[in-house]
């Protein structure tokens, strides 16, 4: 496995996470740095995506790299029966780093075992979405001025939501208090609750999205009920609209509250929230560009804050 691969947020130490956030800040402040001239990035998306793929591709383009890849595996030789292993080996012949989203949990880890080039997990089933976590942390840091000691309320599909799974793991370093708001069918899986217990993280489970929970939160992290993960469509129909945030519910919320959502949304955030200054989900998605610039550079062993990199690129900015 290439040591620069990013498969799970658990692959990163606290110091590494904070350093990537510093790099993201630097890229936000310095948009024109062509540190990846001559590099080629592959984006292999076996599952649909808007933000993740386009922000990774924009990040690579802005850094001077070229991008190849696909957004629909049906247009590739996967549809003729080519295995994931063969696809990864082939693509590794052409590029310097692979960004991959796959519907199978563990697919990104498997990819790292069949190639020497770095692999960035852009989401594997219900498992992990580490680049989303970096942009979520960056968004929390920008809006709260800190990552420590925050009350974070996660709402909706906590069973299949890889973004909340990754975020819990990253926040273990920052003494969070979690509210998990979900119905029985979409409760936070036991392994993540055990993770909280093992790491001394406080959490409370709720079935109701109450005013008390909203008013005590620093961050509300809404999630979509993911139809594509259900095998029983009747169960999906029963739970899909259980939790919905409306502007009127925010009247007595904390001044510092920000509403996050990895997007896309369906019905879980009413459009009347969009104009509330506490709505931050579109800026959050924009932060993904800077976070992913930092993540691609890290995968390629380029530290934009290192003195030699600074003297080579920043002086020519
Ligand atoms: N947040 C996120 O992963 O969005 P996409 O599915 O559009 O990439």
Short mmCIF file of C-alpha atoms and ligand atoms in Angstrom, two decimals:
data_model
loop_
_atom_site.label_atom_id
_atom_site.label_comp_id
_atom_site.label_asym_id
_atom_site.label_seq_id
_atom_site.Cartn_x
_atom_site.Cartn_y
_atom_site.Cartn_z
CA UNK A 1 0.00 0.00 0.00
CA UNK A 2 1.26 3.44 -0.87
CA UNK A 3 1.72 5.23 2.49
CA UNK A 4 0.17 8.42 1.08
CA UNK A 5 -3.18 6.74 0.31
CA UNK A 6 -6.23 8.05 2.17
CA UNK A 7 -8.71 5.22 2.72
CA UNK A 8 -10.14 5.96 6.15
CA UNK A 9 -10.03 9.07 8.28
CA UNK A 10 -8.59 6.74 10.94
CA UNK A 11 -5.43 6.56 8.79
CA UNK A 12 -4.62 10.13 9.91
CA UNK A 13 -3.29 11.31 13.25
CA UNK A 14 -4.59 14.47 14.90
CA UNK A 15 -1.45 16.30 13.80
CA UNK A 16 -1.89 15.15 10.20
CA UNK A 17 -5.53 16.24 10.17
CA UNK A 18 -4.64 19.68 11.56
CA UNK A 19 -1.82 20.01 9.04
CA UNK A 20 -4.18 19.23 6.13
CA UNK A 21 -6.59 21.86 7.48
CA UNK A 22 -3.73 24.38 7.54
CA UNK A 23 -2.92 23.45 3.95
CA UNK A 24 -6.57 23.84 2.94
CA UNK A 25 -6.55 27.32 4.44
CA UNK A 26 -3.40 28.10 2.49
CA UNK A 27 -4.96 26.95 -0.79
CA UNK A 28 -8.05 29.03 -0.09
CA UNK A 29 -5.84 32.09 0.40
CA UNK A 30 -3.59 31.29 -2.60
CA UNK A 31 -5.81 30.04 -5.45
CA UNK A 32 -3.31 30.03 -8.32
CA UNK A 33 -0.55 27.65 -7.21
CA UNK A 34 0.44 25.27 -10.01
CA UNK A 35 2.16 22.71 -7.82
CA UNK A 36 0.94 19.71 -9.83
CA UNK A 37 2.19 20.64 -13.30
CA UNK A 38 2.79 17.45 -15.28
CA UNK A 39 0.79 15.22 -12.93
CA UNK A 40 -2.26 13.18 -13.98
CA UNK A 41 -5.14 12.45 -11.61
CA UNK A 42 -7.72 9.69 -12.25
CA UNK A 43 -11.27 10.05 -10.95
CA UNK A 44 -12.97 6.65 -11.03
CA UNK A 45 -16.59 6.97 -9.93
CA UNK A 46 -18.51 3.71 -9.79
CA UNK A 47 -21.31 5.55 -7.95
CA UNK A 48 -23.01 8.88 -8.81
CA UNK A 49 -21.52 12.12 -7.50
CA UNK A 50 -21.75 15.84 -8.13
CA UNK A 51 -19.67 17.59 -5.46
CA UNK A 52 -16.98 15.06 -4.72
CA UNK A 53 -16.00 14.32 -8.30
CA UNK A 54 -16.29 17.87 -9.58
CA UNK A 55 -14.43 19.39 -6.63
CA UNK A 56 -11.63 16.82 -6.90
CA UNK A 57 -11.38 17.54 -10.63
CA UNK A 58 -11.47 21.29 -10.10
CA UNK A 59 -8.85 20.98 -7.37
CA UNK A 60 -6.56 19.01 -9.68
CA UNK A 61 -7.12 21.40 -12.59
CA UNK A 62 -6.48 24.47 -10.46
CA UNK A 63 -3.22 22.95 -9.25
CA UNK A 64 -2.08 22.40 -12.84
CA UNK A 65 -2.71 18.64 -13.08
CA UNK A 66 -4.65 16.89 -15.82
CA UNK A 67 -7.62 14.67 -15.08
CA UNK A 68 -8.81 11.44 -16.68
CA UNK A 69 -11.54 9.12 -15.50
CA UNK A 70 -15.20 8.24 -15.64
CA UNK A 71 -18.42 9.14 -13.87
CA UNK A 72 -20.37 6.15 -15.17
CA UNK A 73 -18.75 2.73 -14.92
CA UNK A 74 -21.23 1.43 -17.53
CA UNK A 75 -19.19 3.23 -20.16
CA UNK A 76 -16.03 1.33 -19.14
CA UNK A 77 -14.85 -2.24 -19.53
CA UNK A 78 -16.27 -2.98 -16.07
CA UNK A 79 -19.50 -3.50 -17.98
CA UNK A 80 -17.74 -6.27 -19.97
CA UNK A 81 -16.75 -8.01 -16.75
CA UNK A 82 -13.32 -6.49 -16.07
CA UNK A 83 -12.55 -6.82 -12.39
CA UNK A 84 -11.85 -3.92 -10.05
CA UNK A 85 -8.33 -5.30 -9.60
CA UNK A 86 -7.60 -5.21 -13.32
CA UNK A 87 -9.16 -1.77 -13.68
CA UNK A 88 -6.97 -0.35 -10.90
CA UNK A 89 -3.81 -1.98 -12.30
CA UNK A 90 -4.57 -0.59 -15.75
CA UNK A 91 -5.35 2.94 -14.60
CA UNK A 92 -2.18 2.91 -12.48
CA UNK A 93 -0.22 2.67 -15.73
CA UNK A 94 -1.50 6.08 -16.77
CA UNK A 95 -1.76 8.31 -13.70
CA UNK A 96 -0.04 9.51 -10.53
CA UNK A 97 -2.97 9.22 -8.11
CA UNK A 98 -6.40 7.57 -8.16
CA UNK A 99 -9.53 9.11 -6.62
CA UNK A 100 -12.18 6.41 -6.40
CA UNK A 101 -15.80 6.13 -5.29
CA UNK A 102 -17.27 2.64 -5.15
CA UNK A 103 -20.52 1.13 -3.89
CA UNK A 104 -18.74 -1.68 -2.01
CA UNK A 105 -17.44 -1.14 1.51
CA UNK A 106 -13.72 -1.86 1.55
CA UNK A 107 -13.26 -1.24 -2.19
CA UNK A 108 -10.79 1.60 -1.62
CA UNK A 109 -8.72 -0.46 0.82
CA UNK A 110 -8.69 -3.28 -1.72
CA UNK A 111 -7.54 -0.88 -4.44
CA UNK A 112 -4.55 0.14 -2.32
CA UNK A 113 -3.52 -3.52 -2.15
CA UNK A 114 -3.26 -3.93 -5.92
CA UNK A 115 -1.42 -0.72 -6.84
CA UNK A 116 1.68 1.15 -5.74
CA UNK A 117 0.26 4.58 -6.53
CA UNK A 118 -1.77 6.48 -3.91
CA UNK A 119 -5.52 5.93 -3.74
CA UNK A 120 -7.94 8.47 -2.27
CA UNK A 121 -11.24 7.06 -1.09
CA UNK A 122 -14.06 9.27 -2.38
CA UNK A 123 -16.65 7.12 -0.58
CA UNK A 124 -16.99 3.34 -0.27
CA UNK A 125 -20.55 2.18 0.33
CA UNK A 126 -21.76 3.07 3.82
CA UNK A 127 -18.27 2.89 5.22
CA UNK A 128 -16.05 5.97 4.92
CA UNK A 129 -15.84 9.33 3.13
CA UNK A 130 -12.60 10.82 4.48
CA UNK A 131 -12.27 13.76 2.08
CA UNK A 132 -15.78 14.84 3.10
CA UNK A 133 -14.64 14.67 6.70
CA UNK A 134 -11.69 16.95 6.04
CA UNK A 135 -13.98 19.53 4.42
CA UNK A 136 -16.49 19.11 7.25
CA UNK A 137 -13.76 19.76 9.82
CA UNK A 138 -12.55 22.73 7.80
CA UNK A 139 -16.11 24.09 7.73
CA UNK A 140 -16.53 23.58 11.47
CA UNK A 141 -13.19 25.26 12.15
CA UNK A 142 -14.03 28.24 9.92
CA UNK A 143 -17.45 28.78 11.44
CA UNK A 144 -16.72 28.01 15.11
CA UNK A 145 -13.12 29.17 15.32
CA UNK A 146 -12.23 25.87 17.00
CA UNK A 147 -12.83 22.14 16.79
CA UNK A 148 -12.81 21.37 20.51
CA UNK A 149 -15.70 20.98 22.93
CA UNK A 150 -18.57 21.39 20.47
CA UNK A 151 -22.06 19.92 20.64
CA UNK A 152 -22.73 18.30 17.30
CA UNK A 153 -26.16 16.96 16.39
CA UNK A 154 -26.34 14.39 13.59
CA UNK A 155 -29.78 13.88 12.10
CA UNK A 156 -31.33 11.40 9.69
CA UNK A 157 -29.67 8.40 8.10
CA UNK A 158 -27.05 7.55 10.69
CA UNK A 159 -27.02 3.88 9.68
CA UNK A 160 -25.89 4.20 6.08
CA UNK A 161 -24.38 7.69 6.25
CA UNK A 162 -20.66 7.29 5.62
CA UNK A 163 -20.12 11.02 6.18
CA UNK A 164 -21.28 10.83 9.79
CA UNK A 165 -19.29 7.64 10.38
CA UNK A 166 -16.07 9.30 9.19
CA UNK A 167 -16.79 12.52 11.08
CA UNK A 168 -17.30 10.73 14.41
CA UNK A 169 -13.93 9.04 14.03
CA UNK A 170 -12.12 12.30 13.27
CA UNK A 171 -13.76 14.20 16.11
CA UNK A 172 -12.43 11.78 18.72
CA UNK A 173 -9.47 14.14 19.05
CA UNK A 174 -11.63 17.15 19.92
CA UNK A 175 -13.85 16.18 22.85
CA UNK A 176 -17.24 16.49 21.12
CA UNK A 177 -20.68 15.87 22.59
CA UNK A 178 -22.93 14.16 20.06
CA UNK A 179 -26.68 14.02 19.70
CA UNK A 180 -27.68 11.18 17.36
CA UNK A 181 -31.21 11.84 16.05
CA UNK A 182 -32.62 8.90 14.08
CA UNK A 183 -35.46 6.43 13.96
CA UNK A 184 -34.89 2.81 14.94
CA UNK A 185 -34.35 1.73 11.33
CA UNK A 186 -31.57 4.31 10.78
CA UNK A 187 -29.87 4.39 14.18
CA UNK A 188 -26.15 4.91 14.52
CA UNK A 189 -24.56 1.45 14.12
CA UNK A 190 -23.32 -0.23 17.27
CA UNK A 191 -19.66 -0.13 16.18
CA UNK A 192 -19.68 3.68 16.10
CA UNK A 193 -21.37 3.90 19.49
CA UNK A 194 -18.76 1.50 20.83
CA UNK A 195 -16.11 3.71 19.24
CA UNK A 196 -17.53 6.65 21.22
CA UNK A 197 -17.49 4.68 24.47
CA UNK A 198 -13.93 3.47 23.90
CA UNK A 199 -12.76 7.02 23.23
CA UNK A 200 -14.65 8.67 26.08
CA UNK A 201 -16.97 10.56 23.72
CA UNK A 202 -20.32 11.64 25.16
CA UNK A 203 -23.39 10.88 23.06
CA UNK A 204 -27.17 10.81 23.50
CA UNK A 205 -29.56 9.04 21.12
CA UNK A 206 -32.89 10.67 20.29
CA UNK A 207 -35.88 9.59 18.23
CA UNK A 208 -37.35 13.10 18.21
CA UNK A 209 -35.65 16.14 16.70
CA UNK A 210 -36.70 18.43 19.54
CA UNK A 211 -36.35 22.15 20.10
CA UNK A 212 -34.19 21.36 23.13
CA UNK A 213 -31.72 19.42 20.97
CA UNK A 214 -31.65 22.16 18.33
CA UNK A 215 -31.18 24.97 20.85
CA UNK A 216 -28.25 23.25 22.56
CA UNK A 217 -26.30 22.52 19.33
CA UNK A 218 -23.25 24.27 17.88
CA UNK A 219 -23.48 22.24 14.68
CA UNK A 220 -26.50 20.48 13.21
CA UNK A 221 -25.37 17.95 10.62
CA UNK A 222 -28.38 16.95 8.53
CA UNK A 223 -28.20 13.88 6.29
CA UNK A 224 -30.24 12.47 3.44
CA UNK A 225 -32.03 9.15 3.83
CA UNK A 226 -30.17 7.21 1.16
CA UNK A 227 -32.70 5.43 -1.01
CA UNK A 228 -29.92 3.63 -2.90
CA UNK A 229 -28.83 1.74 0.24
CA UNK A 230 -32.27 0.22 0.97
CA UNK A 231 -33.18 -3.27 -0.19
CA UNK A 232 -36.81 -2.74 0.92
CA UNK A 233 -38.41 0.25 -0.81
CA UNK A 234 -41.42 0.10 1.56
CA UNK A 235 -39.09 0.66 4.50
CA UNK A 236 -37.51 3.60 2.67
CA UNK A 237 -40.93 5.17 2.06
CA UNK A 238 -41.78 4.78 5.74
CA UNK A 239 -38.69 6.60 7.03
CA UNK A 240 -37.68 9.01 4.28
CA UNK A 241 -39.49 12.11 5.58
CA UNK A 242 -39.27 11.62 9.34
CA UNK A 243 -36.80 14.46 9.97
CA UNK A 244 -37.00 17.82 8.34
CA UNK A 245 -35.46 21.13 9.41
CA UNK A 246 -37.49 24.31 8.89
CA UNK A 247 -36.47 27.91 9.43
CA UNK A 248 -38.99 28.39 12.23
CA UNK A 249 -37.17 25.72 14.26
CA UNK A 250 -34.04 27.91 14.42
CA UNK A 251 -35.54 30.95 16.15
CA UNK A 252 -33.99 30.23 19.57
CA UNK A 253 -30.88 28.45 18.36
CA UNK A 254 -27.39 29.51 19.42
CA UNK A 255 -25.83 32.46 17.56
CA UNK A 256 -22.88 30.30 16.55
CA UNK A 257 -25.06 27.44 15.27
CA UNK A 258 -24.33 26.38 11.71
CA UNK A 259 -26.32 23.91 9.64
CA UNK A 260 -24.17 21.47 7.70
CA UNK A 261 -25.21 18.83 5.19
CA UNK A 262 -22.91 16.83 2.91
CA UNK A 263 -25.56 17.23 0.16
CA UNK A 264 -27.41 16.35 -1.96
CA UNK A 265 -30.52 17.13 0.08
CA UNK A 266 -33.98 15.89 -0.69
CA UNK A 267 -36.61 16.93 1.90
CA UNK A 268 -34.57 17.08 5.09
CA UNK A 269 -33.78 20.80 4.91
CA UNK A 270 -36.62 23.07 3.88
CA UNK A 271 -35.75 25.71 1.27
CA UNK A 272 -36.75 28.41 3.72
CA UNK A 273 -33.57 27.60 5.71
CA UNK A 274 -31.33 28.55 2.77
CA UNK A 275 -31.51 32.28 3.44
CA UNK A 276 -30.85 31.91 7.17
CA UNK A 277 -27.26 33.03 7.95
CA UNK A 278 -26.88 29.83 9.97
CA UNK A 279 -27.25 27.72 6.81
CA UNK A 280 -23.73 26.79 5.75
CA UNK A 281 -24.12 23.76 3.45
CA UNK A 282 -23.32 25.50 0.17
CA UNK A 283 -20.19 27.15 1.60
CA UNK A 284 -19.34 23.76 3.11
CA UNK A 285 -19.38 22.22 -0.38
CA UNK A 286 -17.18 25.06 -1.64
CA UNK A 287 -14.70 24.32 1.14
CA UNK A 288 -14.38 20.89 -0.45
CA UNK A 289 -12.30 22.44 -3.21
CA UNK A 290 -9.60 23.67 -0.81
CA UNK A 291 -9.72 20.52 1.30
CA UNK A 292 -9.29 18.36 -1.79
CA UNK A 293 -6.41 20.47 -3.10
CA UNK A 294 -4.66 19.70 0.17
CA UNK A 295 -5.63 16.01 0.04
CA UNK A 296 -4.37 15.49 -3.54
CA UNK A 297 -1.08 17.21 -2.70
CA UNK A 298 -0.66 15.07 0.40
CA UNK A 299 -1.28 11.93 -1.65
CA UNK A 300 1.50 13.03 -3.99
CA UNK A 301 3.85 13.86 -1.12
CA UNK A 302 3.72 17.62 -1.71
CA UNK A 303 3.42 19.78 1.40
CA UNK A 304 2.48 23.29 0.30
CA UNK A 305 3.63 24.63 3.69
CA UNK A 306 7.11 23.11 3.48
CA UNK A 307 9.87 25.71 2.98
CA UNK A 308 11.27 24.10 -0.21
CA UNK A 309 7.80 23.92 -1.81
CA UNK A 310 7.08 27.50 -0.73
CA UNK A 311 10.29 28.83 -2.28
CA UNK A 312 9.69 26.89 -5.50
CA UNK A 313 6.04 27.77 -6.12
CA UNK A 314 4.83 30.60 -3.93
CA UNK A 315 7.50 33.05 -5.06
CA UNK A 316 6.22 32.50 -8.65
CA UNK A 317 2.60 32.94 -7.72
N1 LIG B 1 -21.21 15.03 -0.38
C1 LIG B 1 -21.09 14.23 -1.43
O1 LIG B 1 -20.40 13.18 -1.38
O2 LIG B 1 -21.76 14.65 -2.54
P1 LIG B 1 -21.75 13.92 -3.93
O3 LIG B 1 -22.40 12.58 -3.75
O4 LIG B 1 -22.50 14.81 -4.87
O5 LIG B 1 -20.32 13.74 -4.36
#
